[in-house]
XYZ file of C-alpha atoms in Angstrom:
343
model
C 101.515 58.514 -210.786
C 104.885 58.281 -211.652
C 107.158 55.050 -211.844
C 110.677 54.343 -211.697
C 112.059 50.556 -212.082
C 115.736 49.887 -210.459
C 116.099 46.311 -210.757
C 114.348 43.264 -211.853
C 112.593 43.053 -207.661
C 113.194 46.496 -206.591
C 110.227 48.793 -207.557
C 109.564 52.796 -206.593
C 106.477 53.925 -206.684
C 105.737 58.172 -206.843
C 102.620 60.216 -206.634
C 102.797 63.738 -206.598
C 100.278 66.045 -205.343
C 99.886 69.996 -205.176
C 103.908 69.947 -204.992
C 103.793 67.183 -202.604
C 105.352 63.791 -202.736
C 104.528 60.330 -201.622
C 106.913 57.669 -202.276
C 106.456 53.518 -202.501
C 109.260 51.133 -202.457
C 108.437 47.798 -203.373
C 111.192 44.748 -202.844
C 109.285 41.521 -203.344
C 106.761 41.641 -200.658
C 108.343 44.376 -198.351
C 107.222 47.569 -198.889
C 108.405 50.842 -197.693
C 106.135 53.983 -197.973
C 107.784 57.280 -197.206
C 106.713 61.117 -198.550
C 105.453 64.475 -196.927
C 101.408 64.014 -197.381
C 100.316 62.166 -194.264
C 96.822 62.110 -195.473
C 98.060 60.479 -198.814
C 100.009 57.944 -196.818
C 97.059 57.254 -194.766
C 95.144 56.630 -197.858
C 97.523 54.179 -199.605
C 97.545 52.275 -196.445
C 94.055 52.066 -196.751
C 93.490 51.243 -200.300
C 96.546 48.441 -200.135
C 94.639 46.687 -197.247
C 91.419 46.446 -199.091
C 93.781 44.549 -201.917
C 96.249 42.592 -199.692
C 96.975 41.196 -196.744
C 99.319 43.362 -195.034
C 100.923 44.487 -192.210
C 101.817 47.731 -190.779
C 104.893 48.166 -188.453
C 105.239 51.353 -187.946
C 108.013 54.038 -188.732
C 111.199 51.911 -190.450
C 113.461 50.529 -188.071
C 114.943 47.242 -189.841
C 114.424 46.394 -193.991
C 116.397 44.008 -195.641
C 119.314 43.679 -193.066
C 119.568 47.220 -193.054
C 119.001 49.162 -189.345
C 117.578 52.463 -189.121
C 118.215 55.030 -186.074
C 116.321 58.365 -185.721
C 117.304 61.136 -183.704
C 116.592 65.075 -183.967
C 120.039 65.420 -185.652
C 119.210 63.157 -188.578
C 119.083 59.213 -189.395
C 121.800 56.704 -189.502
C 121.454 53.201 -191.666
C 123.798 50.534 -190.525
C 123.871 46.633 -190.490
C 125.166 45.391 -187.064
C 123.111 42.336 -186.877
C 124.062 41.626 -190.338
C 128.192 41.975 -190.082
C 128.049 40.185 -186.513
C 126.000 37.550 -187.611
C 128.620 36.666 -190.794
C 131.357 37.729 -188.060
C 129.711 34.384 -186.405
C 129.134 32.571 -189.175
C 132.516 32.770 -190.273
C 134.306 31.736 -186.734
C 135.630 35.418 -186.687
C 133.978 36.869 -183.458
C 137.293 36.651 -181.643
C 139.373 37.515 -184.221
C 142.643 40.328 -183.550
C 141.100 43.765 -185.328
C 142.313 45.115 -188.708
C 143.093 49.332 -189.198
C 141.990 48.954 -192.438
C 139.682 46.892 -194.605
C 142.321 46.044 -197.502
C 146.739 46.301 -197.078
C 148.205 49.392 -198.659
C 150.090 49.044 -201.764
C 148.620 45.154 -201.906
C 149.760 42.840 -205.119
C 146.845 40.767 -204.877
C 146.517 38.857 -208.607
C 145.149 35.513 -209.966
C 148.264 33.594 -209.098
C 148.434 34.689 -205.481
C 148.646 31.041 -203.823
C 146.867 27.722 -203.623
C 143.715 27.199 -205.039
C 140.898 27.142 -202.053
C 137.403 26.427 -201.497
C 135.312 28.090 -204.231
C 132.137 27.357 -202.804
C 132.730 28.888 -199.194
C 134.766 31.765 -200.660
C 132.261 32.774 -203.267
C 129.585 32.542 -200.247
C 131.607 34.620 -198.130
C 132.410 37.245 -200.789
C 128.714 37.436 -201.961
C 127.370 38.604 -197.896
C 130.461 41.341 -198.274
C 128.681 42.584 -201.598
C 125.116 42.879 -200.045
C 127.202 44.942 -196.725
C 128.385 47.149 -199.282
C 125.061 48.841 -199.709
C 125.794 50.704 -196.032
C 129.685 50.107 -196.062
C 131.236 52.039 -198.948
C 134.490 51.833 -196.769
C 134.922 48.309 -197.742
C 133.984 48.640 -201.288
C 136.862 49.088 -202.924
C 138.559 46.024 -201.203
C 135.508 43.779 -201.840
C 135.483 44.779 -205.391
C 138.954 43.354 -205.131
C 138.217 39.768 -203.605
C 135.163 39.819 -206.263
C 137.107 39.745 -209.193
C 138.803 35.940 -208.370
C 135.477 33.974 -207.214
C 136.139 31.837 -209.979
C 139.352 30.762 -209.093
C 140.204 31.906 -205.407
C 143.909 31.428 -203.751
C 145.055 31.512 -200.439
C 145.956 35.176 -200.593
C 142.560 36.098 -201.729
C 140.655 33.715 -198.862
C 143.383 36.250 -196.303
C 142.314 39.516 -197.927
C 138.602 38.327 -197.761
C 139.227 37.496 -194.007
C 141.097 40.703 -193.155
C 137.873 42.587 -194.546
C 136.003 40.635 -191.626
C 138.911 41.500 -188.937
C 138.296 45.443 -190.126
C 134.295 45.113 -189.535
C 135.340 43.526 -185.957
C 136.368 46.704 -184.850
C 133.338 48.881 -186.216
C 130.281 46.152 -187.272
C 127.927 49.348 -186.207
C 129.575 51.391 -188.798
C 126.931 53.403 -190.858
C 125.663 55.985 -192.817
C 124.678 59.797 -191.456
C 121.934 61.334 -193.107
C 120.982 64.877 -192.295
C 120.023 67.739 -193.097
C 121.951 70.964 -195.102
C 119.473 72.831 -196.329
C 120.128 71.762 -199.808
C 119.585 69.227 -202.453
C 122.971 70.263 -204.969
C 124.250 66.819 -206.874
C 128.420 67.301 -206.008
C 130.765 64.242 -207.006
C 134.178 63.031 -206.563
C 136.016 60.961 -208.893
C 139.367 58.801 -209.121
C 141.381 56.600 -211.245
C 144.316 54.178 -210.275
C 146.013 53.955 -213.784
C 147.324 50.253 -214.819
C 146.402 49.107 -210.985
C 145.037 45.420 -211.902
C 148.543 43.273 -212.285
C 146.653 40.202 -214.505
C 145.532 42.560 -217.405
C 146.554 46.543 -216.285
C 143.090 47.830 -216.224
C 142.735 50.751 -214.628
C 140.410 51.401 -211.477
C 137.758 53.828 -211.319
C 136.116 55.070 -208.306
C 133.265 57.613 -207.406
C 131.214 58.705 -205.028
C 127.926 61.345 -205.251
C 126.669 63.033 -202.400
C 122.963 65.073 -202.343
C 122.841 67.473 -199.899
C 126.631 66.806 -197.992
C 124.801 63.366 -197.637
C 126.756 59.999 -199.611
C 124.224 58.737 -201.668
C 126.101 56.343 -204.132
C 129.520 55.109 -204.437
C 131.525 52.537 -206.649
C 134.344 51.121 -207.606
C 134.801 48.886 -210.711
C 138.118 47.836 -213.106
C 137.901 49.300 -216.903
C 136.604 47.443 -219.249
C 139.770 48.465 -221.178
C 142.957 49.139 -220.811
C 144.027 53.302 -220.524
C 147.497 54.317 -221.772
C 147.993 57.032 -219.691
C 146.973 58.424 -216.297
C 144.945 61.471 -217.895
C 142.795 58.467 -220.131
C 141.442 56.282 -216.492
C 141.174 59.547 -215.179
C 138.539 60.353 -218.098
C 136.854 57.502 -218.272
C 136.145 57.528 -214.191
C 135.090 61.011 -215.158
C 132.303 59.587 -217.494
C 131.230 57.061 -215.284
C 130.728 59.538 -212.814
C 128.666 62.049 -214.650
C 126.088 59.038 -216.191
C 125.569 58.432 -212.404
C 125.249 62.133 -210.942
C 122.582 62.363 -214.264
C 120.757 59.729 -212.877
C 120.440 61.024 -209.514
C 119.774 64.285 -210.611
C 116.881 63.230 -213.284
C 115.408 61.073 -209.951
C 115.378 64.332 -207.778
C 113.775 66.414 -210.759
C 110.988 63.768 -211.239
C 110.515 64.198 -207.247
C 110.618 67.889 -207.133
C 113.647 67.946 -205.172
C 116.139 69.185 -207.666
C 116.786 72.946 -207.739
C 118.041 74.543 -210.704
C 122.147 74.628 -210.351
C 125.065 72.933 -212.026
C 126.451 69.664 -210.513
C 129.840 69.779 -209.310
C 132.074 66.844 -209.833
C 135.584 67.237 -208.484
C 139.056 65.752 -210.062
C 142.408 65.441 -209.050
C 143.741 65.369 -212.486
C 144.586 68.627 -214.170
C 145.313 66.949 -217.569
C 141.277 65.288 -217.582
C 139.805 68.463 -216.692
C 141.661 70.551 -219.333
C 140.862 67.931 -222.240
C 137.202 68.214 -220.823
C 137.270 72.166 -221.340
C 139.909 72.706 -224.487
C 138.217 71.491 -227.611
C 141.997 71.978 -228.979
C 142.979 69.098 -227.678
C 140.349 66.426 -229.020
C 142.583 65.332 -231.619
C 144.630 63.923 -229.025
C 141.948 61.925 -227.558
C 140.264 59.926 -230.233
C 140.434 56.496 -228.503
C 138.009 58.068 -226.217
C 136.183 60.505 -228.223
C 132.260 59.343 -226.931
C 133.492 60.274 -223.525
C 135.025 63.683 -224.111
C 131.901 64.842 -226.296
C 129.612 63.283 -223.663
C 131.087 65.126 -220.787
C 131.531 68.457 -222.917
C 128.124 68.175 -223.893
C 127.252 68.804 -220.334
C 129.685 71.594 -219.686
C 128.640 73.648 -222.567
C 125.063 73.215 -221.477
C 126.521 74.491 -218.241
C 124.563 71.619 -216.262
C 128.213 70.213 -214.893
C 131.004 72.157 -213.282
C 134.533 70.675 -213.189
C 136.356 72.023 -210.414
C 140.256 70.539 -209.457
C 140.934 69.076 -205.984
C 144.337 68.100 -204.527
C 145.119 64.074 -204.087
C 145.071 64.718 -200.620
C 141.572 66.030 -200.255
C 139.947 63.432 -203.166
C 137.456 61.861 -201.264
C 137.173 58.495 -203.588
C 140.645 57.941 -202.662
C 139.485 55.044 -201.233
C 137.545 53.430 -203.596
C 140.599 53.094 -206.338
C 143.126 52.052 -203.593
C 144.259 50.819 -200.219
C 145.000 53.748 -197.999
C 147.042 53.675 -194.667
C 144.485 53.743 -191.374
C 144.913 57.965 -190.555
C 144.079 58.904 -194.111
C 140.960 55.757 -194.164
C 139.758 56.783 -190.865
C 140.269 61.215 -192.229
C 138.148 59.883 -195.881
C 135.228 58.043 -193.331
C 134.679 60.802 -191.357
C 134.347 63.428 -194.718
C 131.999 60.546 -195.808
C 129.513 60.807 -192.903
C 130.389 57.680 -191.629
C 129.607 56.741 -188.053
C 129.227 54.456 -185.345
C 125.997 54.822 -183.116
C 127.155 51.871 -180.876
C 130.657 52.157 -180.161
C 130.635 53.625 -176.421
C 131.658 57.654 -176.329
């Protein structure tokens, strides 16, 4: 029996047997089990009833606010019921539709207005965090409206409501999972350099994807402040590879993982050669842990670095407002779709 803890009320489970896999997912007192030994999942059933009172629904449709479709060409994971019911909580079912979830080029900082209602802001801003988990289009901007919930202004109560006017026009927006024939760990990684106007922290932005299917995403300020482009770029770099690790050490303890390099893309030609020329180290001392930590991993030859143009960077989005044709190009790459919005 194996056993992997995520959070303090999020528990997996994982049992394997003669190269099969049976998986338990434990989130208070809902339970998910999933795997590819039927009579093993029979038996756990079994066993758990004798112990507890439970109940059996069936094959996952609904967990946690979270949908689930099936269909021969894969599974989708939404939350429709979820974004219309805080569309209706928040008076915004007949609101005018936004392109995009965030303005390009925004100046959003701590000064930006009036002071507003904490208490309904923070609420509103905490039900955008928990959509995140299917919406990593509106990541970046809630990460945004996040970082003021303890003093929010006018302009950040009009961002927070043009997130809602954006999930208006797509609240069955979700997640395509299906299936390439692979399990090969490939990530993309950003950095806006000096992007936060209170303190010029930098934002980084990733996103990992198992099998051409997005499996984690996320987009968070520096703790510190870079002095140069090629410095966020590294340290979004870092942040990427600790989470591509983890996903790859979760697919190895599942016998899912086949033996190749990960792949984790860049748009920065100045982080990638500092990651491969030792020669310039020296240069780099104020982030020396993350240079050997990421060169520890391409001399191992567990982690390729490969370049990508701006224009194809996939977390693009998560570092940045975008205009709607290159948002709408980025959500389609990201298997992004809408089950519910008539063809």
């Amino acid at each position: 029996m194996g056993y992997k803890q995520c959070n303090g009320d999020h528990t997996i489970f994982y049992r394997h047997l003669q190269d099969r896999v049976t998986i338990l997912a434990v989130y208070v007192d809902d339970i998910i089990i999933t795997g590819d030994d039927t009579e093993e999942i029979a038996l756990l059933k079994e066993r758990l009833s004798k112990e507890f009172e439970i109940k059996d629904l069936g094959l996952l449709k609904y967990f946690l606010g979270i949908e689930v479709a099936r269909s021969d060409k894969g599974i989708v994971l939404s939350q429709r019921k979820y974004v219309l019911d805080l569309l209706t909580e928040a008076g915004m079912l007949g609101c005018r539709v936004a392109p995009t979830p965030i303005e390009q080029n925004h100046k959003l900082c701590s000064e930006s207005g009036k002071p507003v209602d904490k208490r309904r802001y923070q609420r509103l801003v905490g039900r955008l965090i928990y959509l995140c988990h299917t919406r990593p289009d509106i990541t970046y901007a809630v990460s945004i409206v996040s970082r003021y919930m303890h003093d929010p202004r006018t302009e950040h109560w009009e961002a927070t409501l043009r997130i809602l006017r954006y999930l208006k026009g797509s609240p069955g927006k979700g997640l395509w999972f299906k299936a390439h024939g692979s399990t090969g760990v490939e990530g993309y990684c950003d950095a806006d350099w000096a992007s936060s106007l209170d303190d010029r922290r930098s934002t980084s932005g990733y996103c990992v994807f198992v099998g051409g299917n997005l499996v984690s995403w996320r987009s968070k300020k520096q703790a510190v402040v870079a002095r140069s482009t090629a410095e966020a770029e590294y340290r979004a770099m870092a942040l990427s590879l600790c989470e591509m690790i983890w996903i790859k050490r979760l697919l190895v303890e599942l016998h899912l993982f086949k033996r190749a390099p990960m792949k984790l893309w860049c748009d920065s030609k100045a982080a990638i050669n500092i990651a491969n020329n030792p020669v310039q180290h020296d240069r780099t001392k104020h982030i020396e842990i993350d240079r050997f930590f990421i060169k520890e991993h391409i001399d191992m030859k567990s982690l390729e670095l490969s370049y990508i143009k701006s224009g194809e960077q996939l977390a693009d989005f998560l570092t940045k407002g975008l205009g709607s044709k290159e948002w709408n190009n980025i959500c389609n790459k990201m298997g992004m779709i809408d089950i519910y919005r008539p063809s």
